[in-house]
Amino acid sequence: MDDHTDQTRKPRADAMRNRERVLEAAKAVFSAGGPEASLEAVAKRAGVGIGTLYRHFPTREDLFEAVYRREVEQLSELAEQLKHVNDPVEALRRWLRSGVEFVATKKGMVAALALAVQSGSELHAFSFERLTKAVGSLLDRAVATGVMRADISPEDLLRAFFGMCYMHDQPGWQSSVLRMLDVFVDGLRVQPDAKATTRTVKPAKAAVKRKR
Protein backbone atom coordinates (compact mmCIF):
# COMPACT_ATOMS: atom_id res chain seq x y z
CA MET A 1 0.00 0.00 0.00
CA ASP A 2 2.89 2.34 0.78
CA ASP A 3 4.48 1.60 -2.61
CA HIS A 4 1.19 2.36 -4.32
CA THR A 5 0.88 5.64 -2.40
CA ASP A 6 4.41 6.69 -3.37
CA GLN A 7 3.70 5.87 -7.01
CA THR A 8 0.53 7.97 -7.03
CA ARG A 9 2.04 10.92 -5.18
CA LYS A 10 5.26 11.19 -7.16
CA PRO A 11 3.64 12.17 -10.48
CA ARG A 12 1.66 14.86 -8.68
CA ALA A 13 4.82 16.26 -7.13
CA ASP A 14 6.59 16.11 -10.50
CA ALA A 15 3.65 17.81 -12.16
CA MET A 16 3.71 20.62 -9.61
CA ARG A 17 7.45 21.11 -10.12
CA ASN A 18 7.02 21.12 -13.89
CA ARG A 19 4.24 23.68 -13.64
CA GLU A 20 6.37 25.98 -11.49
CA ARG A 21 9.30 25.62 -13.88
CA VAL A 22 7.07 26.52 -16.81
CA LEU A 23 5.68 29.58 -15.03
CA GLU A 24 9.15 30.80 -14.05
CA ALA A 25 10.45 30.24 -17.58
CA ALA A 26 7.41 31.94 -19.11
CA LYS A 27 7.98 34.99 -16.94
CA ALA A 28 11.53 35.33 -18.23
CA VAL A 29 10.70 34.58 -21.88
CA PHE A 30 7.66 36.82 -22.13
CA SER A 31 9.37 39.69 -20.32
CA ALA A 32 12.29 39.60 -22.74
CA GLY A 33 10.51 38.64 -25.94
CA GLY A 34 7.09 40.23 -25.74
CA PRO A 35 3.78 38.68 -26.74
CA GLU A 36 5.29 36.93 -29.77
CA ALA A 37 7.71 34.86 -27.69
CA SER A 38 7.12 31.21 -28.53
CA LEU A 39 5.80 28.53 -26.23
CA GLU A 40 8.60 26.32 -27.54
CA ALA A 41 11.09 28.78 -26.06
CA VAL A 42 9.28 28.59 -22.74
CA ALA A 43 9.32 24.79 -22.75
CA LYS A 44 13.02 24.74 -23.63
CA ARG A 45 13.92 27.17 -20.86
CA ALA A 46 11.82 25.18 -18.37
CA GLY A 47 13.48 21.93 -19.40
CA VAL A 48 10.20 20.21 -20.29
CA GLY A 49 8.66 18.93 -23.50
CA ILE A 50 6.13 21.04 -25.38
CA GLY A 51 3.52 18.37 -24.64
CA THR A 52 4.06 18.85 -20.91
CA LEU A 53 3.55 22.58 -21.30
CA TYR A 54 0.29 22.09 -23.21
CA ARG A 55 -1.01 19.66 -20.61
CA HIS A 56 -0.76 22.40 -18.01
CA PHE A 57 -1.65 25.34 -20.27
CA PRO A 58 -3.65 24.42 -23.40
CA THR A 59 -3.37 27.92 -24.91
CA ARG A 60 -0.95 30.83 -24.84
CA GLU A 61 -3.60 32.93 -23.09
CA ASP A 62 -3.95 30.30 -20.35
CA LEU A 63 -0.22 30.49 -19.70
CA PHE A 64 -0.18 34.30 -19.75
CA GLU A 65 -3.02 34.49 -17.26
CA ALA A 66 -1.38 31.94 -14.95
CA VAL A 67 1.90 33.88 -14.98
CA TYR A 68 0.03 37.10 -14.27
CA ARG A 69 -1.90 35.64 -11.35
CA ARG A 70 1.29 34.14 -9.93
CA GLU A 71 3.01 37.53 -10.04
CA VAL A 72 0.10 39.18 -8.23
CA GLU A 73 0.12 36.47 -5.56
CA GLN A 74 3.86 36.88 -5.05
CA LEU A 75 3.50 40.63 -4.61
CA SER A 76 0.77 40.03 -2.04
CA GLU A 77 3.01 37.62 -0.16
CA LEU A 78 5.91 40.06 -0.33
CA ALA A 79 3.80 42.76 1.33
CA GLU A 80 3.18 40.41 4.26
CA GLN A 81 6.90 39.70 4.57
CA LEU A 82 7.83 43.38 4.42
CA LYS A 83 5.62 44.19 7.40
CA HIS A 84 8.50 42.93 9.52
CA VAL A 85 10.97 45.48 8.12
CA ASN A 86 11.73 48.07 10.81
CA ASP A 87 11.55 51.08 8.48
CA PRO A 88 7.99 51.23 7.04
CA VAL A 89 9.01 53.66 4.29
CA GLU A 90 11.79 51.34 3.18
CA ALA A 91 9.32 48.44 3.20
CA LEU A 92 6.99 50.36 0.89
CA ARG A 93 9.90 51.34 -1.36
CA ARG A 94 11.04 47.73 -1.66
CA TRP A 95 7.53 46.57 -2.56
CA LEU A 96 7.21 49.19 -5.29
CA ARG A 97 10.63 48.29 -6.69
CA SER A 98 9.55 44.65 -6.90
CA GLY A 99 6.44 45.88 -8.67
CA VAL A 100 8.60 47.16 -11.52
CA GLU A 101 9.55 43.58 -12.33
CA PHE A 102 5.86 42.66 -12.30
CA VAL A 103 5.11 45.44 -14.80
CA ALA A 104 7.97 44.30 -17.02
CA THR A 105 6.39 40.85 -17.21
CA LYS A 106 2.95 42.34 -17.77
CA LYS A 107 4.21 44.52 -20.62
CA GLY A 108 5.43 41.42 -22.40
CA MET A 109 1.98 39.86 -22.16
CA VAL A 110 -0.17 42.93 -22.70
CA ALA A 111 -1.82 41.71 -25.92
CA ALA A 112 -3.01 38.41 -24.49
CA LEU A 113 -3.95 39.95 -21.16
CA ALA A 114 -6.08 42.53 -22.94
CA LEU A 115 -8.02 39.69 -24.54
CA ALA A 116 -8.39 37.97 -21.18
CA VAL A 117 -9.74 41.14 -19.56
CA GLN A 118 -12.13 41.72 -22.47
CA SER A 119 -13.62 38.27 -21.97
CA GLY A 120 -14.49 39.10 -18.36
CA SER A 121 -13.56 41.45 -15.57
CA GLU A 122 -12.65 38.74 -13.04
CA LEU A 123 -8.93 38.90 -13.78
CA HIS A 124 -8.87 42.69 -13.47
CA ALA A 125 -10.88 42.59 -10.24
CA PHE A 126 -8.58 39.90 -8.83
CA SER A 127 -5.41 41.86 -9.49
CA PHE A 128 -6.77 45.25 -8.41
CA GLU A 129 -8.13 43.92 -5.13
CA ARG A 130 -4.98 42.01 -4.20
CA LEU A 131 -2.54 44.76 -5.15
CA THR A 132 -4.58 47.48 -3.45
CA LYS A 133 -4.76 45.45 -0.27
CA ALA A 134 -1.02 44.68 -0.38
CA VAL A 135 0.19 48.23 -0.90
CA GLY A 136 -2.49 49.56 1.46
CA SER A 137 -1.17 47.49 4.35
CA LEU A 138 2.32 48.93 3.86
CA LEU A 139 1.03 52.47 3.36
CA ASP A 140 -1.15 52.34 6.47
CA ARG A 141 1.80 51.22 8.57
CA ALA A 142 3.99 54.06 7.29
CA VAL A 143 1.25 56.63 7.95
CA ALA A 144 0.44 55.22 11.39
CA THR A 145 4.05 55.67 12.49
CA GLY A 146 3.98 59.31 11.42
CA VAL A 147 6.68 59.08 8.76
CA MET A 148 4.48 59.38 5.66
CA ARG A 149 1.83 61.90 4.69
CA ALA A 150 -1.77 60.87 5.15
CA ASP A 151 -3.41 62.41 2.08
CA ILE A 152 -2.70 59.59 -0.36
CA SER A 153 -4.75 56.44 -0.75
CA PRO A 154 -3.56 53.00 -1.91
CA GLU A 155 -5.44 53.57 -5.16
CA ASP A 156 -3.67 56.91 -5.69
CA LEU A 157 -0.32 55.29 -5.05
CA LEU A 158 -0.95 52.46 -7.50
CA ARG A 159 -2.13 54.87 -10.22
CA ALA A 160 1.03 56.95 -9.81
CA PHE A 161 3.18 53.83 -9.83
CA PHE A 162 1.68 52.34 -12.98
CA GLY A 163 1.72 55.76 -14.61
CA MET A 164 5.47 55.98 -14.12
CA CYS A 165 5.97 52.48 -15.48
CA TYR A 166 3.89 52.95 -18.62
CA MET A 167 5.29 56.37 -19.49
CA HIS A 168 8.63 54.70 -20.17
CA ASP A 169 8.88 52.28 -23.10
CA GLN A 170 12.44 52.68 -24.26
CA PRO A 171 15.07 50.01 -23.54
CA GLY A 172 16.29 50.29 -19.98
CA TRP A 173 13.03 51.88 -18.81
CA GLN A 174 13.23 49.97 -15.51
CA SER A 175 16.28 51.96 -14.38
CA SER A 176 14.51 55.25 -15.07
CA VAL A 177 11.42 54.15 -13.18
CA LEU A 178 13.45 52.95 -10.20
CA ARG A 179 15.09 56.38 -9.95
CA MET A 180 11.72 58.10 -10.17
CA LEU A 181 10.31 55.76 -7.52
CA ASP A 182 12.96 56.91 -5.06
CA VAL A 183 12.03 60.54 -5.70
CA PHE A 184 8.32 59.72 -5.42
CA VAL A 185 8.60 57.78 -2.16
CA ASP A 186 10.88 60.38 -0.59
CA GLY A 187 8.35 63.04 -1.55
CA LEU A 188 5.68 61.22 0.46
CA ARG A 189 7.70 61.43 3.66
CA VAL A 190 6.48 63.78 6.37
CA GLN A 191 9.04 66.58 6.59
CA PRO A 192 10.13 67.53 10.14
CA ASP A 193 9.31 71.22 9.62
CA ALA A 194 6.02 70.62 7.82
CA LYS A 195 2.57 70.71 9.34
CA ALA A 196 1.74 67.06 8.91
CA THR A 197 -1.84 65.94 8.87
CA THR A 198 -2.71 63.04 11.10
CA ARG A 199 -4.45 60.06 9.63
CA THR A 200 -7.34 59.24 11.94
CA VAL A 201 -9.25 56.83 9.73
CA LYS A 202 -10.14 53.75 11.70
CA PRO A 203 -9.00 50.41 10.18
CA ALA A 204 -12.57 49.17 9.82
CA LYS A 205 -13.68 52.28 7.90
CA ALA A 206 -10.58 52.16 5.71
CA ALA A 207 -11.33 48.56 4.78
CA VAL A 208 -14.93 49.36 3.86
CA LYS A 209 -13.89 52.37 1.82
CA ARG A 210 -11.41 50.32 -0.19
CA LYS A 211 -13.95 47.67 -1.06
CA ARG A 212 -15.96 50.26 -2.91
CSV table of C-alpha atoms in Angstrom, one decimal:
chain,number,residue,atom,x,y,z
A,1,MET,CA,0.0,0.0,0.0
A,2,ASP,CA,2.9,2.3,0.8
A,3,ASP,CA,4.5,1.6,-2.6
A,4,HIS,CA,1.2,2.4,-4.3
A,5,THR,CA,0.9,5.6,-2.4
A,6,ASP,CA,4.4,6.7,-3.4
A,7,GLN,CA,3.7,5.9,-7.0
A,8,THR,CA,0.5,8.0,-7.0
A,9,ARG,CA,2.0,10.9,-5.2
A,10,LYS,CA,5.3,11.2,-7.2
A,11,PRO,CA,3.6,12.2,-10.5
A,12,ARG,CA,1.7,14.9,-8.7
A,13,ALA,CA,4.8,16.3,-7.1
A,14,ASP,CA,6.6,16.1,-10.5
A,15,ALA,CA,3.6,17.8,-12.2
A,16,MET,CA,3.7,20.6,-9.6
A,17,ARG,CA,7.4,21.1,-10.1
A,18,ASN,CA,7.0,21.1,-13.9
A,19,ARG,CA,4.2,23.7,-13.6
A,20,GLU,CA,6.4,26.0,-11.5
A,21,ARG,CA,9.3,25.6,-13.9
A,22,VAL,CA,7.1,26.5,-16.8
A,23,LEU,CA,5.7,29.6,-15.0
A,24,GLU,CA,9.1,30.8,-14.1
A,25,ALA,CA,10.5,30.2,-17.6
A,26,ALA,CA,7.4,31.9,-19.1
A,27,LYS,CA,8.0,35.0,-16.9
A,28,ALA,CA,11.5,35.3,-18.2
A,29,VAL,CA,10.7,34.6,-21.9
A,30,PHE,CA,7.7,36.8,-22.1
A,31,SER,CA,9.4,39.7,-20.3
A,32,ALA,CA,12.3,39.6,-22.7
A,33,GLY,CA,10.5,38.6,-25.9
A,34,GLY,CA,7.1,40.2,-25.7
A,35,PRO,CA,3.8,38.7,-26.7
A,36,GLU,CA,5.3,36.9,-29.8
A,37,ALA,CA,7.7,34.9,-27.7
A,38,SER,CA,7.1,31.2,-28.5
A,39,LEU,CA,5.8,28.5,-26.2
A,40,GLU,CA,8.6,26.3,-27.5
A,41,ALA,CA,11.1,28.8,-26.1
A,42,VAL,CA,9.3,28.6,-22.7
A,43,ALA,CA,9.3,24.8,-22.8
A,44,LYS,CA,13.0,24.7,-23.6
A,45,ARG,CA,13.9,27.2,-20.9
A,46,ALA,CA,11.8,25.2,-18.4
A,47,GLY,CA,13.5,21.9,-19.4
A,48,VAL,CA,10.2,20.2,-20.3
A,49,GLY,CA,8.7,18.9,-23.5
A,50,ILE,CA,6.1,21.0,-25.4
A,51,GLY,CA,3.5,18.4,-24.6
A,52,THR,CA,4.1,18.8,-20.9
A,53,LEU,CA,3.5,22.6,-21.3
A,54,TYR,CA,0.3,22.1,-23.2
A,55,ARG,CA,-1.0,19.7,-20.6
A,56,HIS,CA,-0.8,22.4,-18.0
A,57,PHE,CA,-1.6,25.3,-20.3
A,58,PRO,CA,-3.6,24.4,-23.4
A,59,THR,CA,-3.4,27.9,-24.9
A,60,ARG,CA,-1.0,30.8,-24.8
A,61,GLU,CA,-3.6,32.9,-23.1
A,62,ASP,CA,-4.0,30.3,-20.3
A,63,LEU,CA,-0.2,30.5,-19.7
A,64,PHE,CA,-0.2,34.3,-19.8
A,65,GLU,CA,-3.0,34.5,-17.3
A,66,ALA,CA,-1.4,31.9,-15.0
A,67,VAL,CA,1.9,33.9,-15.0
A,68,TYR,CA,0.0,37.1,-14.3
A,69,ARG,CA,-1.9,35.6,-11.4
A,70,ARG,CA,1.3,34.1,-9.9
A,71,GLU,CA,3.0,37.5,-10.0
A,72,VAL,CA,0.1,39.2,-8.2
A,73,GLU,CA,0.1,36.5,-5.6
A,74,GLN,CA,3.9,36.9,-5.1
A,75,LEU,CA,3.5,40.6,-4.6
A,76,SER,CA,0.8,40.0,-2.0
A,77,GLU,CA,3.0,37.6,-0.2
A,78,LEU,CA,5.9,40.1,-0.3
A,79,ALA,CA,3.8,42.8,1.3
A,80,GLU,CA,3.2,40.4,4.3
A,81,GLN,CA,6.9,39.7,4.6
A,82,LEU,CA,7.8,43.4,4.4
A,83,LYS,CA,5.6,44.2,7.4
A,84,HIS,CA,8.5,42.9,9.5
A,85,VAL,CA,11.0,45.5,8.1
A,86,ASN,CA,11.7,48.1,10.8
A,87,ASP,CA,11.6,51.1,8.5
A,88,PRO,CA,8.0,51.2,7.0
A,89,VAL,CA,9.0,53.7,4.3
A,90,GLU,CA,11.8,51.3,3.2
A,91,ALA,CA,9.3,48.4,3.2
A,92,LEU,CA,7.0,50.4,0.9
A,93,ARG,CA,9.9,51.3,-1.4
A,94,ARG,CA,11.0,47.7,-1.7
A,95,TRP,CA,7.5,46.6,-2.6
A,96,LEU,CA,7.2,49.2,-5.3
A,97,ARG,CA,10.6,48.3,-6.7
A,98,SER,CA,9.5,44.7,-6.9
A,99,GLY,CA,6.4,45.9,-8.7
A,100,VAL,CA,8.6,47.2,-11.5
A,101,GLU,CA,9.6,43.6,-12.3
A,102,PHE,CA,5.9,42.7,-12.3
A,103,VAL,CA,5.1,45.4,-14.8
A,104,ALA,CA,8.0,44.3,-17.0
A,105,THR,CA,6.4,40.8,-17.2
A,106,LYS,CA,3.0,42.3,-17.8
A,107,LYS,CA,4.2,44.5,-20.6
A,108,GLY,CA,5.4,41.4,-22.4
A,109,MET,CA,2.0,39.9,-22.2
A,110,VAL,CA,-0.2,42.9,-22.7
A,111,ALA,CA,-1.8,41.7,-25.9
A,112,ALA,CA,-3.0,38.4,-24.5
A,113,LEU,CA,-4.0,39.9,-21.2
A,114,ALA,CA,-6.1,42.5,-22.9
A,115,LEU,CA,-8.0,39.7,-24.5
A,116,ALA,CA,-8.4,38.0,-21.2
A,117,VAL,CA,-9.7,41.1,-19.6
A,118,GLN,CA,-12.1,41.7,-22.5
A,119,SER,CA,-13.6,38.3,-22.0
A,120,GLY,CA,-14.5,39.1,-18.4
A,121,SER,CA,-13.6,41.4,-15.6
A,122,GLU,CA,-12.7,38.7,-13.0
A,123,LEU,CA,-8.9,38.9,-13.8
A,124,HIS,CA,-8.9,42.7,-13.5
A,125,ALA,CA,-10.9,42.6,-10.2
A,126,PHE,CA,-8.6,39.9,-8.8
A,127,SER,CA,-5.4,41.9,-9.5
A,128,PHE,CA,-6.8,45.3,-8.4
A,129,GLU,CA,-8.1,43.9,-5.1
A,130,ARG,CA,-5.0,42.0,-4.2
A,131,LEU,CA,-2.5,44.8,-5.1
A,132,THR,CA,-4.6,47.5,-3.4
A,133,LYS,CA,-4.8,45.5,-0.3
A,134,ALA,CA,-1.0,44.7,-0.4
A,135,VAL,CA,0.2,48.2,-0.9
A,136,GLY,CA,-2.5,49.6,1.5
A,137,SER,CA,-1.2,47.5,4.3
A,138,LEU,CA,2.3,48.9,3.9
A,139,LEU,CA,1.0,52.5,3.4
A,140,ASP,CA,-1.2,52.3,6.5
A,141,ARG,CA,1.8,51.2,8.6
A,142,ALA,CA,4.0,54.1,7.3
A,143,VAL,CA,1.3,56.6,7.9
A,144,ALA,CA,0.4,55.2,11.4
A,145,THR,CA,4.1,55.7,12.5
A,146,GLY,CA,4.0,59.3,11.4
A,147,VAL,CA,6.7,59.1,8.8
A,148,MET,CA,4.5,59.4,5.7
A,149,ARG,CA,1.8,61.9,4.7
A,150,ALA,CA,-1.8,60.9,5.1
A,151,ASP,CA,-3.4,62.4,2.1
A,152,ILE,CA,-2.7,59.6,-0.4
A,153,SER,CA,-4.7,56.4,-0.8
A,154,PRO,CA,-3.6,53.0,-1.9
A,155,GLU,CA,-5.4,53.6,-5.2
A,156,ASP,CA,-3.7,56.9,-5.7
A,157,LEU,CA,-0.3,55.3,-5.1
A,158,LEU,CA,-0.9,52.5,-7.5
A,159,ARG,CA,-2.1,54.9,-10.2
A,160,ALA,CA,1.0,56.9,-9.8
A,161,PHE,CA,3.2,53.8,-9.8
A,162,PHE,CA,1.7,52.3,-13.0
A,163,GLY,CA,1.7,55.8,-14.6
A,164,MET,CA,5.5,56.0,-14.1
A,165,CYS,CA,6.0,52.5,-15.5
A,166,TYR,CA,3.9,52.9,-18.6
A,167,MET,CA,5.3,56.4,-19.5
A,168,HIS,CA,8.6,54.7,-20.2
A,169,ASP,CA,8.9,52.3,-23.1
A,170,GLN,CA,12.4,52.7,-24.3
A,171,PRO,CA,15.1,50.0,-23.5
A,172,GLY,CA,16.3,50.3,-20.0
A,173,TRP,CA,13.0,51.9,-18.8
A,174,GLN,CA,13.2,50.0,-15.5
A,175,SER,CA,16.3,52.0,-14.4
A,176,SER,CA,14.5,55.3,-15.1
A,177,VAL,CA,11.4,54.2,-13.2
A,178,LEU,CA,13.5,53.0,-10.2
A,179,ARG,CA,15.1,56.4,-9.9
A,180,MET,CA,11.7,58.1,-10.2
A,181,LEU,CA,10.3,55.8,-7.5
A,182,ASP,CA,13.0,56.9,-5.1
A,183,VAL,CA,12.0,60.5,-5.7
A,184,PHE,CA,8.3,59.7,-5.4
A,185,VAL,CA,8.6,57.8,-2.2
A,186,ASP,CA,10.9,60.4,-0.6
A,187,GLY,CA,8.3,63.0,-1.6
A,188,LEU,CA,5.7,61.2,0.5
A,189,ARG,CA,7.7,61.4,3.7
A,190,VAL,CA,6.5,63.8,6.4
A,191,GLN,CA,9.0,66.6,6.6
A,192,PRO,CA,10.1,67.5,10.1
A,193,ASP,CA,9.3,71.2,9.6
A,194,ALA,CA,6.0,70.6,7.8
A,195,LYS,CA,2.6,70.7,9.3
A,196,ALA,CA,1.7,67.1,8.9
A,197,THR,CA,-1.8,65.9,8.9
A,198,THR,CA,-2.7,63.0,11.1
A,199,ARG,CA,-4.4,60.1,9.6
A,200,THR,CA,-7.3,59.2,11.9
A,201,VAL,CA,-9.2,56.8,9.7
A,202,LYS,CA,-10.1,53.8,11.7
A,203,PRO,CA,-9.0,50.4,10.2
A,204,ALA,CA,-12.6,49.2,9.8
A,205,LYS,CA,-13.7,52.3,7.9
A,206,ALA,CA,-10.6,52.2,5.7
A,207,ALA,CA,-11.3,48.6,4.8
A,208,VAL,CA,-14.9,49.4,3.9
A,209,LYS,CA,-13.9,52.4,1.8
A,210,ARG,CA,-11.4,50.3,-0.2
A,211,LYS,CA,-14.0,47.7,-1.1
A,212,ARG,CA,-16.0,50.3,-2.9
